[in-house]
Tab-separated table of C-alpha atoms in Angstrom:
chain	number	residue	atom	x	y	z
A	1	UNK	CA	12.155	-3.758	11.789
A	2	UNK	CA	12.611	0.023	11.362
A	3	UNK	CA	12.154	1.988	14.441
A	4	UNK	CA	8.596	3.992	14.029
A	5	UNK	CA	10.841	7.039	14.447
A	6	UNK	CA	12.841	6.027	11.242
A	7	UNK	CA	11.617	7.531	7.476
A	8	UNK	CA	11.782	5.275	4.419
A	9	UNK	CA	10.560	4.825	1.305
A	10	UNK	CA	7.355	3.653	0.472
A	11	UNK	CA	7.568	3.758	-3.133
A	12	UNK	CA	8.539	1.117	-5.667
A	13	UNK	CA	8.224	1.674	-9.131
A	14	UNK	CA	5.836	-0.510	-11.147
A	15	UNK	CA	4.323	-3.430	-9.889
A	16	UNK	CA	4.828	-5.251	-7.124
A	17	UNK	CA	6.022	-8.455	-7.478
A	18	UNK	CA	5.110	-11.645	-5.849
A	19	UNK	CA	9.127	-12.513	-5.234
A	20	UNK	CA	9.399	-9.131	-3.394
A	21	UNK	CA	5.993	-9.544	-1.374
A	22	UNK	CA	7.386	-13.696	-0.596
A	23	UNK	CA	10.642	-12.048	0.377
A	24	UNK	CA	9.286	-9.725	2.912
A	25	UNK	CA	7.088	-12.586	4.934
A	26	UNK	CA	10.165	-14.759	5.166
A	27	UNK	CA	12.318	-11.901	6.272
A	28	UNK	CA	9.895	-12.807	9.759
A	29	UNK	CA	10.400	-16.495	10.254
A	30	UNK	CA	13.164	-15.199	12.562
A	31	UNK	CA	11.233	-12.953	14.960
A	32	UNK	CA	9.834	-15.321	17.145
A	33	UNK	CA	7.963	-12.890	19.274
A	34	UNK	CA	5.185	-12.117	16.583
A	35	UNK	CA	1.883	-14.403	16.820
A	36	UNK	CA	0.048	-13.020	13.294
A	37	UNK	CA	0.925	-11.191	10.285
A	38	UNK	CA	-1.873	-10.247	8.376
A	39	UNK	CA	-1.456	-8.096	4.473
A	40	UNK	CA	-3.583	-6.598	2.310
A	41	UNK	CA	-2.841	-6.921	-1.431
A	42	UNK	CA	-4.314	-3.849	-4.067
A	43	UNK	CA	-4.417	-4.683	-7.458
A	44	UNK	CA	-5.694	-3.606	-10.662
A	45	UNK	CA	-8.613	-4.062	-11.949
A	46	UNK	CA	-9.841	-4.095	-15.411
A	47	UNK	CA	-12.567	-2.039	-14.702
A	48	UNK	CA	-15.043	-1.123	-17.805
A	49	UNK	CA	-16.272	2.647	-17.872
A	50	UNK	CA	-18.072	4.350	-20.186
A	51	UNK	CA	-17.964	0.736	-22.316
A	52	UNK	CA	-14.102	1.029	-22.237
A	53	UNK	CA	-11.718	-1.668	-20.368
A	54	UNK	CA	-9.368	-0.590	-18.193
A	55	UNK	CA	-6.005	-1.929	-19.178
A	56	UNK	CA	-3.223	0.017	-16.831
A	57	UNK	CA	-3.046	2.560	-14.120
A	58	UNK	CA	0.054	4.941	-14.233
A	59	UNK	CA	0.466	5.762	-10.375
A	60	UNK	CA	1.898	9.488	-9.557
A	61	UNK	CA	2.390	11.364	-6.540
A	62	UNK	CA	3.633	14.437	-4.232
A	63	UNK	CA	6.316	11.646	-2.979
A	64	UNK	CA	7.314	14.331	-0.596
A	65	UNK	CA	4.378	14.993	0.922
A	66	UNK	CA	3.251	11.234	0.170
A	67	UNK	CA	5.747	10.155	2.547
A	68	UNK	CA	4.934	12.073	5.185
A	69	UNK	CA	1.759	11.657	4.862
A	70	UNK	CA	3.028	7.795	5.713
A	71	UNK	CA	4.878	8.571	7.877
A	72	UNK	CA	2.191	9.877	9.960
A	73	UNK	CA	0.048	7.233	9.072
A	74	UNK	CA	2.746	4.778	10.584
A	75	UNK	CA	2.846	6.708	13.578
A	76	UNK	CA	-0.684	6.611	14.408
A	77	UNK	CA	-0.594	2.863	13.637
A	78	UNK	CA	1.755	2.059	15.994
A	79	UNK	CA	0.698	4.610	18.689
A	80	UNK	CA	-3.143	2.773	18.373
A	81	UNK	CA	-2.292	-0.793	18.007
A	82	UNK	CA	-0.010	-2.883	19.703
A	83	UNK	CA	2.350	-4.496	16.232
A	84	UNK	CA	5.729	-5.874	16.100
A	85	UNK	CA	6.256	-4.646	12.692
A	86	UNK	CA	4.656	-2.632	9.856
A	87	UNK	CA	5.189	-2.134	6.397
A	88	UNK	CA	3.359	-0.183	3.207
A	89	UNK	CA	4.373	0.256	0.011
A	90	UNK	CA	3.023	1.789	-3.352
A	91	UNK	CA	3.627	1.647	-6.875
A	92	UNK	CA	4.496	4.604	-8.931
A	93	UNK	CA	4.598	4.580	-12.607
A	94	UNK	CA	2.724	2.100	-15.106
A	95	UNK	CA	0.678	-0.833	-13.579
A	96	UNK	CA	-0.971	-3.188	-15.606
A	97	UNK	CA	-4.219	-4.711	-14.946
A	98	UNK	CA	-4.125	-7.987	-12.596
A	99	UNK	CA	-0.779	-6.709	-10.977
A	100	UNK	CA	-0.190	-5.449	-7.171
A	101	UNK	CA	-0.233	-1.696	-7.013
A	102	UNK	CA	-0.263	-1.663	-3.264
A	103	UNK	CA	1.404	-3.643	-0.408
A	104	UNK	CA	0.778	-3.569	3.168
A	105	UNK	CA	2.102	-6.292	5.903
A	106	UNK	CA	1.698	-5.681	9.758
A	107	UNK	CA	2.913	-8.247	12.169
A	108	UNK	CA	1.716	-8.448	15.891
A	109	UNK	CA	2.140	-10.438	18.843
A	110	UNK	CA	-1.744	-11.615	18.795
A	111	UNK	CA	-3.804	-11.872	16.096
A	112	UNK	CA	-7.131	-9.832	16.780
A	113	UNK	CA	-4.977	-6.405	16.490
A	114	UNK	CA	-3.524	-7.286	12.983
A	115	UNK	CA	-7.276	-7.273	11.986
A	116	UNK	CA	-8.035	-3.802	13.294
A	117	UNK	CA	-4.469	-2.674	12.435
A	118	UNK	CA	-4.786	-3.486	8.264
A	119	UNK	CA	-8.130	-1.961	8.044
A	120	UNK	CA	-6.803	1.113	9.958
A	121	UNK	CA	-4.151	1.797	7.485
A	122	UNK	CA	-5.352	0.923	4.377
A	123	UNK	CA	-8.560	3.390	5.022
A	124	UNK	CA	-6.045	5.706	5.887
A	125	UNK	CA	-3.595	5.430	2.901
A	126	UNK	CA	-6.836	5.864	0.365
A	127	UNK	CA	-7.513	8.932	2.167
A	128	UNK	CA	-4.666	10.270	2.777
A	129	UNK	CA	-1.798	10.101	0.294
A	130	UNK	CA	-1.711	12.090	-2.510
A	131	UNK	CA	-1.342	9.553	-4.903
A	132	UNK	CA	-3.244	9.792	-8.272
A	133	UNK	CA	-4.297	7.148	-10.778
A	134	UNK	CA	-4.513	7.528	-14.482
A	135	UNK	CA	-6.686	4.732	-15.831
A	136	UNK	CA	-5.032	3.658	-19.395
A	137	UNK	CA	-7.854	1.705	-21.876
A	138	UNK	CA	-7.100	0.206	-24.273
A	139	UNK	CA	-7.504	2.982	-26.794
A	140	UNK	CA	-4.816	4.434	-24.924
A	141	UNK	CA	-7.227	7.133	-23.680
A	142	UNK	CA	-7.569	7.508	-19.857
A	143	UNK	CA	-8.885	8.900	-17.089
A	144	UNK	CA	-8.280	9.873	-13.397
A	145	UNK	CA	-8.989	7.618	-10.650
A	146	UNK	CA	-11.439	8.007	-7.976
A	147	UNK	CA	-11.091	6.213	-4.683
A	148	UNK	CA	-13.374	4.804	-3.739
């Protein structure tokens, strides 16, 4: 775990894989104190607007002020809820459609808070970080993302 007090990236460029998201839930087997993990998986959809299919979404950001906008997301997270361990991370650059764009993983001693915890930050992170979205069809025309 990386003390709360600690910056680091959140950022991983492309998609997220299922090997990396496998690797980071057995990296916990060995902390015996947590009771519940709980994660929340984004991933793209191939959303159909204005009668076009969404094929990709190239993720960009302020990465600066993204990840301090985490950071402070983090903080707030572990000030309000009582985890073991927390972690988020983004793409950036070209995602396709059916591929994780976004990861995040808390771990707590009880489960209840993991609950309350994941809904916390993921509301949060769609509010908060100045990431953008350009929605690639498959005309190769696009547009810009709304969260929603």
């Amino acid at each position: 775990m990386i003390p709360s007090n600690q910056k680091k990236t959140s950022f991983i460029q492309g998609s997220i894989s299922a090997e990396f998201i496998g690797n980071s839930i057995a990296k916990h087997q060995s902390k015996i104190t947590i009771g519940a993990h709980n994660i929340f998986l984004g991933q793209v959809r191939a959303d159909v607007i204005d009668g076009k299919t969404v094929t990709a979404i190239e993720y960009t950001a302020y990465e600066e002020m993204a990840e301090n906008s985490f950071f402070e997301i983090r903080e707030a997270a572990f000030a309000n809820y009582e985890l073991s361990c927390m972690h988020i991370y983004h793409s950036l650059g070209l995602v396709k459609a059916g591929e994780i764009c976004l990861f995040v993983f808390v771990s707590a001693p009880r489960r209840k808070v993991v609950y309350k915890a994941l809904e916390f930050l993921v509301e949060e992170i769609k509010e908060k970080i100045p990431i953008f979205g350009k929605e690639i069809f498959e005309d190769e025309s696009y547009t810009w993302k709304k969260n929603i």
